[in-house]
PDB file of C-alpha atoms in Angstrom:
ATOM      1  CA  UNK A 234     -26.567 -50.747 -43.940  1.00  0.00           C
ATOM      2  CA  UNK A 235     -25.125 -53.672 -45.915  1.00  0.00           C
ATOM      3  CA  UNK A 236     -23.772 -51.547 -48.769  1.00  0.00           C
ATOM      4  CA  UNK A 237     -22.358 -48.782 -46.604  1.00  0.00           C
ATOM      5  CA  UNK A 238     -19.187 -47.305 -48.088  1.00  0.00           C
ATOM      6  CA  UNK A 239     -16.549 -44.786 -47.094  1.00  0.00           C
ATOM      7  CA  UNK A 240     -15.672 -42.089 -49.621  1.00  0.00           C
ATOM      8  CA  UNK A 241     -12.554 -39.903 -49.380  1.00  0.00           C
ATOM      9  CA  UNK A 242     -12.444 -36.564 -51.172  1.00  0.00           C
ATOM     10  CA  UNK A 243      -9.474 -34.339 -51.881  1.00  0.00           C
ATOM     11  CA  UNK A 244     -10.253 -30.610 -51.580  1.00  0.00           C
ATOM     12  CA  UNK A 245      -8.471 -28.407 -54.115  1.00  0.00           C
ATOM     13  CA  UNK A 246      -9.476 -29.274 -57.657  1.00  0.00           C
ATOM     14  CA  UNK A 247     -11.815 -31.981 -56.364  1.00  0.00           C
ATOM     15  CA  UNK A 248     -14.369 -30.652 -53.883  1.00  0.00           C
ATOM     16  CA  UNK A 249     -13.493 -27.045 -54.677  1.00  0.00           C
ATOM     17  CA  UNK A 250     -13.575 -25.800 -58.260  1.00  0.00           C
ATOM     18  CA  UNK A 251     -11.037 -23.648 -60.090  1.00  0.00           C
ATOM     19  CA  UNK A 252     -12.389 -20.588 -58.237  1.00  0.00           C
ATOM     20  CA  UNK A 253     -11.919 -22.330 -54.861  1.00  0.00           C
ATOM     21  CA  UNK A 254     -15.689 -22.545 -54.490  1.00  0.00           C
ATOM     22  CA  UNK A 255     -17.885 -25.521 -53.600  1.00  0.00           C
ATOM     23  CA  UNK A 256     -20.221 -26.319 -56.533  1.00  0.00           C
ATOM     24  CA  UNK A 257     -23.867 -26.657 -55.513  1.00  0.00           C
ATOM     25  CA  UNK A 258     -24.043 -30.057 -57.230  1.00  0.00           C
ATOM     26  CA  UNK A 259     -21.124 -31.268 -55.096  1.00  0.00           C
ATOM     27  CA  UNK A 260     -22.685 -30.056 -51.853  1.00  0.00           C
ATOM     28  CA  UNK A 261     -25.995 -31.722 -52.697  1.00  0.00           C
ATOM     29  CA  UNK A 262     -24.207 -34.952 -53.652  1.00  0.00           C
ATOM     30  CA  UNK A 263     -22.283 -35.046 -50.370  1.00  0.00           C
ATOM     31  CA  UNK A 264     -25.463 -34.590 -48.359  1.00  0.00           C
ATOM     32  CA  UNK A 265     -27.174 -37.306 -50.394  1.00  0.00           C
ATOM     33  CA  UNK A 266     -24.317 -39.712 -49.643  1.00  0.00           C
ATOM     34  CA  UNK A 267     -24.729 -39.009 -45.932  1.00  0.00           C
ATOM     35  CA  UNK A 268     -28.505 -39.476 -46.153  1.00  0.00           C
ATOM     36  CA  UNK A 269     -27.888 -42.875 -47.729  1.00  0.00           C
ATOM     37  CA  UNK A 270     -25.776 -43.834 -44.722  1.00  0.00           C
ATOM     38  CA  UNK A 271     -22.320 -43.634 -46.260  1.00  0.00           C
ATOM     39  CA  UNK A 272     -19.310 -42.213 -44.428  1.00  0.00           C
ATOM     40  CA  UNK A 273     -17.857 -39.123 -46.101  1.00  0.00           C
ATOM     41  CA  UNK A 274     -14.299 -38.104 -45.293  1.00  0.00           C
ATOM     42  CA  UNK A 275     -11.771 -35.567 -46.538  1.00  0.00           C
ATOM     43  CA  UNK A 276      -8.211 -36.446 -47.593  1.00  0.00           C
ATOM     44  CA  UNK A 277      -6.145 -33.330 -48.204  1.00  0.00           C
ATOM     45  CA  UNK A 278      -2.708 -31.793 -48.080  1.00  0.00           C
ATOM     46  CA  UNK A 279      -4.195 -28.839 -46.240  1.00  0.00           C
ATOM     47  CA  UNK A 280      -3.805 -28.194 -42.535  1.00  0.00           C
ATOM     48  CA  UNK A 281      -6.918 -28.755 -40.363  1.00  0.00           C
ATOM     49  CA  UNK A 282      -7.313 -25.004 -39.826  1.00  0.00           C
ATOM     50  CA  UNK A 283      -7.349 -24.443 -43.595  1.00  0.00           C
ATOM     51  CA  UNK A 284     -10.627 -26.260 -44.192  1.00  0.00           C
ATOM     52  CA  UNK A 285     -12.571 -25.830 -40.971  1.00  0.00           C
ATOM     53  CA  UNK A 286     -15.299 -23.834 -42.736  1.00  0.00           C
ATOM     54  CA  UNK A 287     -15.667 -26.536 -45.392  1.00  0.00           C
ATOM     55  CA  UNK A 288     -15.998 -29.252 -42.727  1.00  0.00           C
ATOM     56  CA  UNK A 289     -18.736 -27.250 -41.032  1.00  0.00           C
ATOM     57  CA  UNK A 290     -20.549 -26.601 -44.300  1.00  0.00           C
ATOM     58  CA  UNK A 291     -20.535 -30.298 -45.234  1.00  0.00           C
ATOM     59  CA  UNK A 292     -20.868 -31.591 -41.648  1.00  0.00           C
ATOM     60  CA  UNK A 293     -17.764 -33.764 -41.985  1.00  0.00           C
ATOM     61  CA  UNK A 294     -15.849 -34.819 -38.864  1.00  0.00           C
ATOM     62  CA  UNK A 295     -13.479 -37.446 -40.272  1.00  0.00           C
ATOM     63  CA  UNK A 296     -10.445 -36.402 -42.261  1.00  0.00           C
ATOM     64  CA  UNK A 297      -6.894 -37.090 -43.347  1.00  0.00           C
ATOM     65  CA  UNK A 298      -4.952 -33.822 -43.323  1.00  0.00           C
ATOM     66  CA  UNK A 299      -1.359 -32.854 -44.079  1.00  0.00           C
ATOM     67  CA  UNK A 300      -1.226 -35.632 -46.689  1.00  0.00           C
ATOM     68  CA  UNK A 301      -1.714 -38.305 -44.037  1.00  0.00           C
ATOM     69  CA  UNK A 302       0.284 -36.903 -41.146  1.00  0.00           C
ATOM     70  CA  UNK A 303      -2.688 -35.808 -38.990  1.00  0.00           C
ATOM     71  CA  UNK A 304      -5.739 -38.077 -39.053  1.00  0.00           C
ATOM     72  CA  UNK A 305      -9.058 -37.512 -37.271  1.00  0.00           C
ATOM     73  CA  UNK A 306     -11.989 -39.915 -36.875  1.00  0.00           C
ATOM     74  CA  UNK A 307     -15.280 -38.416 -35.700  1.00  0.00           C
ATOM     75  CA  UNK A 308     -13.459 -35.460 -34.177  1.00  0.00           C
ATOM     76  CA  UNK A 309     -10.805 -37.554 -32.406  1.00  0.00           C
ATOM     77  CA  UNK A 310      -7.138 -37.592 -33.444  1.00  0.00           C
ATOM     78  CA  UNK A 311      -6.141 -41.206 -34.156  1.00  0.00           C
ATOM     79  CA  UNK A 312      -2.795 -40.844 -35.937  1.00  0.00           C
ATOM     80  CA  UNK A 313       0.042 -38.330 -36.166  1.00  0.00           C
ATOM     81  CA  UNK A 314       3.370 -38.526 -37.980  1.00  0.00           C
ATOM     82  CA  UNK A 315       5.526 -35.468 -37.239  1.00  0.00           C
ATOM     83  CA  UNK A 316       8.605 -34.241 -39.091  1.00  0.00           C
ATOM     84  CA  UNK A 317      12.142 -34.894 -37.870  1.00  0.00           C
ATOM     85  CA  UNK A 318      12.951 -31.563 -36.224  1.00  0.00           C
ATOM     86  CA  UNK A 319      16.801 -31.756 -36.222  1.00  0.00           C
ATOM     87  CA  UNK A 320      16.759 -32.495 -39.961  1.00  0.00           C
ATOM     88  CA  UNK A 321      14.222 -29.743 -40.543  1.00  0.00           C
ATOM     89  CA  UNK A 322      16.413 -27.252 -38.701  1.00  0.00           C
ATOM     90  CA  UNK A 323      19.351 -28.099 -40.986  1.00  0.00           C
ATOM     91  CA  UNK A 324      17.153 -27.843 -44.084  1.00  0.00           C
ATOM     92  CA  UNK A 325      15.900 -24.442 -42.961  1.00  0.00           C
ATOM     93  CA  UNK A 326      19.465 -23.185 -42.554  1.00  0.00           C
ATOM     94  CA  UNK A 327      20.318 -24.387 -46.063  1.00  0.00           C
ATOM     95  CA  UNK A 328      17.160 -22.830 -47.511  1.00  0.00           C
ATOM     96  CA  UNK A 329      17.967 -19.447 -45.984  1.00  0.00           C
ATOM     97  CA  UNK A 330      21.288 -19.329 -47.807  1.00  0.00           C
ATOM     98  CA  UNK A 331      19.391 -19.911 -51.077  1.00  0.00           C
ATOM     99  CA  UNK A 332      16.730 -17.276 -50.359  1.00  0.00           C
ATOM    100  CA  UNK A 333      14.150 -20.063 -50.161  1.00  0.00           C
ATOM    101  CA  UNK A 334      11.763 -19.287 -47.283  1.00  0.00           C
ATOM    102  CA  UNK A 335       9.904 -21.971 -45.332  1.00  0.00           C
ATOM    103  CA  UNK A 336       6.628 -22.050 -43.429  1.00  0.00           C
ATOM    104  CA  UNK A 337       6.341 -24.331 -40.383  1.00  0.00           C
ATOM    105  CA  UNK A 338       2.936 -25.962 -39.804  1.00  0.00           C
ATOM    106  CA  UNK A 339       1.348 -27.785 -36.879  1.00  0.00           C
ATOM    107  CA  UNK A 340      -2.324 -28.626 -36.325  1.00  0.00           C
ATOM    108  CA  UNK A 341      -3.170 -25.126 -35.120  1.00  0.00           C
ATOM    109  CA  UNK A 342      -1.132 -22.568 -37.042  1.00  0.00           C
ATOM    110  CA  UNK A 343       1.600 -21.799 -39.575  1.00  0.00           C
ATOM    111  CA  UNK A 344       4.620 -19.533 -39.171  1.00  0.00           C
ATOM    112  CA  UNK A 345       7.171 -18.274 -41.696  1.00  0.00           C
ATOM    113  CA  UNK A 346      10.892 -18.085 -41.005  1.00  0.00           C
ATOM    114  CA  UNK A 347      11.101 -14.734 -42.818  1.00  0.00           C
ATOM    115  CA  UNK A 348       8.949 -11.597 -42.292  1.00  0.00           C
ATOM    116  CA  UNK A 349       7.683 -11.599 -45.902  1.00  0.00           C
ATOM    117  CA  UNK A 350       8.454 -13.056 -49.308  1.00  0.00           C
ATOM    118  CA  UNK A 351       6.806 -12.825 -52.733  1.00  0.00           C
ATOM    119  CA  UNK A 352       6.719 -16.640 -53.151  1.00  0.00           C
ATOM    120  CA  UNK A 353       4.762 -17.044 -49.904  1.00  0.00           C
ATOM    121  CA  UNK A 354       2.287 -14.346 -50.877  1.00  0.00           C
ATOM    122  CA  UNK A 355       1.823 -15.770 -54.374  1.00  0.00           C
ATOM    123  CA  UNK A 356       1.262 -19.409 -53.451  1.00  0.00           C
ATOM    124  CA  UNK A 357      -0.671 -19.103 -50.176  1.00  0.00           C
ATOM    125  CA  UNK A 358      -2.861 -16.526 -51.888  1.00  0.00           C
ATOM    126  CA  UNK A 359      -4.154 -19.162 -54.321  1.00  0.00           C
ATOM    127  CA  UNK A 360      -5.699 -21.192 -51.478  1.00  0.00           C
ATOM    128  CA  UNK A 361      -8.358 -18.570 -50.770  1.00  0.00           C
ATOM    129  CA  UNK A 362      -8.077 -18.969 -46.993  1.00  0.00           C
ATOM    130  CA  UNK A 363      -8.387 -16.427 -44.221  1.00  0.00           C
ATOM    131  CA  UNK A 364      -5.148 -17.375 -42.475  1.00  0.00           C
ATOM    132  CA  UNK A 365      -1.757 -16.143 -43.612  1.00  0.00           C
ATOM    133  CA  UNK A 366       1.537 -17.196 -42.009  1.00  0.00           C
ATOM    134  CA  UNK A 367       2.990 -14.694 -39.588  1.00  0.00           C
ATOM    135  CA  UNK A 368       6.685 -14.463 -38.722  1.00  0.00           C
ATOM    136  CA  UNK A 369       8.231 -16.806 -36.128  1.00  0.00           C
ATOM    137  CA  UNK A 370      11.582 -18.327 -37.223  1.00  0.00           C
ATOM    138  CA  UNK A 371      11.727 -20.561 -34.126  1.00  0.00           C
ATOM    139  CA  UNK A 372       8.215 -21.988 -34.355  1.00  0.00           C
ATOM    140  CA  UNK A 373       9.648 -25.455 -34.930  1.00  0.00           C
ATOM    141  CA  UNK A 374      11.139 -25.573 -31.426  1.00  0.00           C
ATOM    142  CA  UNK A 375       9.300 -27.569 -28.762  1.00  0.00           C
ATOM    143  CA  UNK A 376       6.334 -28.661 -30.860  1.00  0.00           C
ATOM    144  CA  UNK A 377       5.307 -31.313 -33.381  1.00  0.00           C
ATOM    145  CA  UNK A 378       5.161 -30.155 -36.990  1.00  0.00           C
ATOM    146  CA  UNK A 379       3.321 -32.254 -39.560  1.00  0.00           C
ATOM    147  CA  UNK A 380       4.292 -30.387 -42.709  1.00  0.00           C
ATOM    148  CA  UNK A 381       6.546 -27.564 -43.815  1.00  0.00           C
ATOM    149  CA  UNK A 382       6.304 -25.536 -46.996  1.00  0.00           C
ATOM    150  CA  UNK A 383       9.475 -24.842 -48.967  1.00  0.00           C
ATOM    151  CA  UNK A 384       9.250 -21.963 -51.418  1.00  0.00           C
ATOM    152  CA  UNK A 385      11.421 -22.271 -54.509  1.00  0.00           C
ATOM    153  CA  UNK A 386      10.995 -22.353 -58.317  1.00  0.00           C
ATOM    154  CA  UNK A 387      10.378 -25.673 -60.040  1.00  0.00           C
ATOM    155  CA  UNK A 388      13.429 -27.916 -60.112  1.00  0.00           C
ATOM    156  CA  UNK A 389      15.312 -26.163 -57.311  1.00  0.00           C
ATOM    157  CA  UNK A 390      13.952 -28.588 -54.708  1.00  0.00           C
ATOM    158  CA  UNK A 391      16.244 -31.289 -56.133  1.00  0.00           C
ATOM    159  CA  UNK A 392      19.183 -30.080 -54.035  1.00  0.00           C
ATOM    160  CA  UNK A 393      17.161 -30.688 -50.867  1.00  0.00           C
ATOM    161  CA  UNK A 394      15.909 -34.065 -52.084  1.00  0.00           C
ATOM    162  CA  UNK A 395      19.506 -35.196 -52.519  1.00  0.00           C
ATOM    163  CA  UNK A 396      20.609 -34.060 -49.070  1.00  0.00           C
ATOM    164  CA  UNK A 397      17.628 -34.544 -46.740  1.00  0.00           C
ATOM    165  CA  UNK A 398      16.491 -38.147 -46.849  1.00  0.00           C
ATOM    166  CA  UNK A 399      14.120 -37.870 -43.879  1.00  0.00           C
ATOM    167  CA  UNK A 400      11.638 -36.033 -46.071  1.00  0.00           C
ATOM    168  CA  UNK A 401       9.504 -36.349 -49.175  1.00  0.00           C
ATOM    169  CA  UNK A 402       9.027 -33.270 -51.355  1.00  0.00           C
ATOM    170  CA  UNK A 403       5.764 -32.833 -53.281  1.00  0.00           C
ATOM    171  CA  UNK A 404       5.212 -29.783 -55.466  1.00  0.00           C
ATOM    172  CA  UNK A 405       1.776 -28.186 -55.287  1.00  0.00           C
ATOM    173  CA  UNK A 406       2.487 -24.758 -56.803  1.00  0.00           C
ATOM    174  CA  UNK A 407       5.075 -23.367 -59.260  1.00  0.00           C
ATOM    175  CA  UNK A 408       6.933 -21.771 -56.336  1.00  0.00           C
ATOM    176  CA  UNK A 409       6.008 -24.043 -53.418  1.00  0.00           C
ATOM    177  CA  UNK A 410       6.696 -27.615 -52.284  1.00  0.00           C
ATOM    178  CA  UNK A 411       5.251 -29.652 -49.406  1.00  0.00           C
ATOM    179  CA  UNK A 412       7.859 -31.195 -47.092  1.00  0.00           C
ATOM    180  CA  UNK A 413       6.512 -34.410 -45.531  1.00  0.00           C
ATOM    181  CA  UNK A 414       7.988 -37.175 -43.368  1.00  0.00           C
ATOM    182  CA  UNK A 415       9.613 -39.780 -45.621  1.00  0.00           C
ATOM    183  CA  UNK A 416       7.023 -42.288 -46.788  1.00  0.00           C
ATOM    184  CA  UNK A 417       4.094 -40.312 -45.427  1.00  0.00           C
ATOM    185  CA  UNK A 418       1.046 -40.137 -47.695  1.00  0.00           C
ATOM    186  CA  UNK A 419      -2.707 -39.839 -47.841  1.00  0.00           C
ATOM    187  CA  UNK A 420      -2.782 -43.584 -48.482  1.00  0.00           C
ATOM    188  CA  UNK A 421      -1.193 -44.325 -45.110  1.00  0.00           C
ATOM    189  CA  UNK A 422      -3.490 -41.885 -43.332  1.00  0.00           C
ATOM    190  CA  UNK A 423      -6.485 -43.567 -44.946  1.00  0.00           C
ATOM    191  CA  UNK A 424      -5.126 -46.959 -43.905  1.00  0.00           C
ATOM    192  CA  UNK A 425      -5.187 -45.797 -40.260  1.00  0.00           C
ATOM    193  CA  UNK A 426      -8.840 -44.831 -40.625  1.00  0.00           C
ATOM    194  CA  UNK A 427      -9.776 -48.064 -42.371  1.00  0.00           C
ATOM    195  CA  UNK A 428      -8.196 -50.026 -39.517  1.00  0.00           C
ATOM    196  CA  UNK A 429     -10.726 -48.357 -37.217  1.00  0.00           C
ATOM    197  CA  UNK A 430     -13.699 -48.419 -39.592  1.00  0.00           C
ATOM    198  CA  UNK A 431     -13.211 -51.921 -40.972  1.00  0.00           C
ATOM    199  CA  UNK A 432     -14.497 -51.400 -44.520  1.00  0.00           C
ATOM    200  CA  UNK A 433     -13.568 -54.038 -47.121  1.00  0.00           C
ATOM    201  CA  UNK A 434     -11.639 -52.830 -50.165  1.00  0.00           C
ATOM    202  CA  UNK A 435     -14.672 -52.962 -52.451  1.00  0.00           C
ATOM    203  CA  UNK A 436     -16.508 -50.467 -50.204  1.00  0.00           C
ATOM    204  CA  UNK A 437     -13.715 -47.868 -50.281  1.00  0.00           C
ATOM    205  CA  UNK A 438     -13.797 -44.941 -52.719  1.00  0.00           C
ATOM    206  CA  UNK A 439     -11.508 -41.951 -53.285  1.00  0.00           C
ATOM    207  CA  UNK A 440     -11.581 -38.855 -55.503  1.00  0.00           C
ATOM    208  CA  UNK A 441      -8.528 -36.724 -56.319  1.00  0.00           C
ATOM    209  CA  UNK A 442      -6.714 -34.695 -58.943  1.00  0.00           C
ATOM    210  CA  UNK A 443      -3.168 -33.817 -57.857  1.00  0.00           C
ATOM    211  CA  UNK A 444       0.242 -35.440 -57.493  1.00  0.00           C
ATOM    212  CA  UNK A 445      -0.274 -35.838 -53.754  1.00  0.00           C
ATOM    213  CA  UNK A 446      -3.269 -38.065 -54.613  1.00  0.00           C
ATOM    214  CA  UNK A 447      -1.241 -40.591 -56.594  1.00  0.00           C
ATOM    215  CA  UNK A 448      -0.722 -43.140 -53.818  1.00  0.00           C
ATOM    216  CA  UNK A 449      -4.278 -42.743 -52.550  1.00  0.00           C
ATOM    217  CA  UNK A 450      -5.775 -43.397 -55.981  1.00  0.00           C
ATOM    218  CA  UNK A 451      -3.344 -46.212 -56.716  1.00  0.00           C
ATOM    219  CA  UNK A 452      -4.234 -47.906 -53.415  1.00  0.00           C
ATOM    220  CA  UNK A 453      -7.998 -47.452 -53.097  1.00  0.00           C
ATOM    221  CA  UNK A 454      -9.954 -50.051 -55.117  1.00  0.00           C
ATOM    222  CA  UNK A 455     -12.588 -47.627 -56.390  1.00  0.00           C
ATOM    223  CA  UNK A 456     -10.462 -44.613 -57.278  1.00  0.00           C
ATOM    224  CA  UNK A 457     -11.728 -41.690 -59.339  1.00  0.00           C
ATOM    225  CA  UNK A 458      -9.544 -39.029 -60.958  1.00  0.00           C
ATOM    226  CA  UNK A 459     -11.047 -35.661 -61.775  1.00  0.00           C
ATOM    227  CA  UNK A 460     -11.178 -34.656 -65.431  1.00  0.00           C
ATOM    228  CA  UNK A 461      -9.062 -31.617 -64.535  1.00  0.00           C
ATOM    229  CA  UNK A 462      -6.485 -33.825 -62.819  1.00  0.00           C
ATOM    230  CA  UNK A 463      -2.843 -34.428 -63.658  1.00  0.00           C
ATOM    231  CA  UNK A 464      -2.272 -37.015 -66.405  1.00  0.00           C
ATOM    232  CA  UNK A 465      -0.240 -39.206 -64.006  1.00  0.00           C
ATOM    233  CA  UNK A 466      -3.218 -39.232 -61.651  1.00  0.00           C
ATOM    234  CA  UNK A 467      -5.638 -40.266 -64.379  1.00  0.00           C
ATOM    235  CA  UNK A 468      -3.363 -43.151 -65.332  1.00  0.00           C
ATOM    236  CA  UNK A 469      -3.424 -44.740 -61.863  1.00  0.00           C
ATOM    237  CA  UNK A 470      -7.143 -44.214 -61.158  1.00  0.00           C
ATOM    238  CA  UNK A 471      -9.750 -46.841 -61.992  1.00  0.00           C
ATOM    239  CA  UNK A 472     -12.200 -44.206 -63.255  1.00  0.00           C
ATOM    240  CA  UNK A 473     -11.936 -40.685 -64.683  1.00  0.00           C
ATOM    241  CA  UNK A 474     -14.856 -38.329 -64.175  1.00  0.00           C
ATOM    242  CA  UNK A 475     -15.599 -34.890 -65.613  1.00  0.00           C
ATOM    243  CA  UNK A 476     -13.849 -31.712 -64.524  1.00  0.00           C
ATOM    244  CA  UNK A 477     -14.682 -30.289 -61.110  1.00  0.00           C
ATOM    245  CA  UNK A 478     -16.027 -27.246 -62.985  1.00  0.00           C
ATOM    246  CA  UNK A 479     -18.424 -29.524 -64.894  1.00  0.00           C
ATOM    247  CA  UNK A 480     -20.160 -31.248 -61.960  1.00  0.00           C
ATOM    248  CA  UNK A 481     -17.354 -33.803 -61.824  1.00  0.00           C
ATOM    249  CA  UNK A 482     -18.094 -35.075 -58.310  1.00  0.00           C
ATOM    250  CA  UNK A 483     -21.777 -35.729 -59.020  1.00  0.00           C
ATOM    251  CA  UNK A 484     -20.922 -37.400 -62.330  1.00  0.00           C
ATOM    252  CA  UNK A 485     -18.229 -39.542 -60.703  1.00  0.00           C
ATOM    253  CA  UNK A 486     -20.498 -40.696 -57.884  1.00  0.00           C
ATOM    254  CA  UNK A 487     -23.106 -41.696 -60.440  1.00  0.00           C
ATOM    255  CA  UNK A 488     -20.433 -43.421 -62.512  1.00  0.00           C
ATOM    256  CA  UNK A 489     -19.364 -45.680 -59.622  1.00  0.00           C
ATOM    257  CA  UNK A 490     -22.954 -46.393 -58.564  1.00  0.00           C
ATOM    258  CA  UNK A 491     -23.032 -44.522 -55.257  1.00  0.00           C
ATOM    259  CA  UNK A 492     -25.748 -42.145 -56.442  1.00  0.00           C
TER     260      UNK A 492
END
């Protein structure tokens, strides 16, 4: 296929609507892309176990998860970028003194360092997933972690940003922040896939809406921001489609000429 393209989709606010449901128009559009011979991939901040059902429903086997730290091509892991564990241990100790819980995450599970906390319940609950972190304060020992969640009100992450330079902090909820390896991003994860797939820039597309999509949309030539996206995201994208709740994926794919 001479015009074969690769299209990366964020999940929350992009593939999934404001009710965390997959619009029928989006599902049909994804299947049409695949019928036309294009490669459809997911690029998300979620852990692999948080969107397994979605991958099965859409028959997608290539994805960038954990904002680029765990990358899979056709079911095979091709790139990992774990967190610095000694630094994470120090951050966790500091967070405990501030009553800021953390959740450790690898490719299989997530564990909280406290038995329960209202911030964890509030933010994880918005993801509409079956899993919920159980308690294991030592889960970081002896394993690779690709992301950790820090739970604190907006602005209070600044103290950690100033002290822990091995990490990037990206807010995704009013009381929760992603902790990533410094410099890690969806854009880098996508770059690892493109190295394997070999698509030229003009045949690369990406759809997103959140702050963790900024680098991806700024890097990909044919970038599309959702109408419901953050204003910063819309500014860096080449195109802006309708809201996810208004058939935004279908409209965006038609806008860029893929459908």
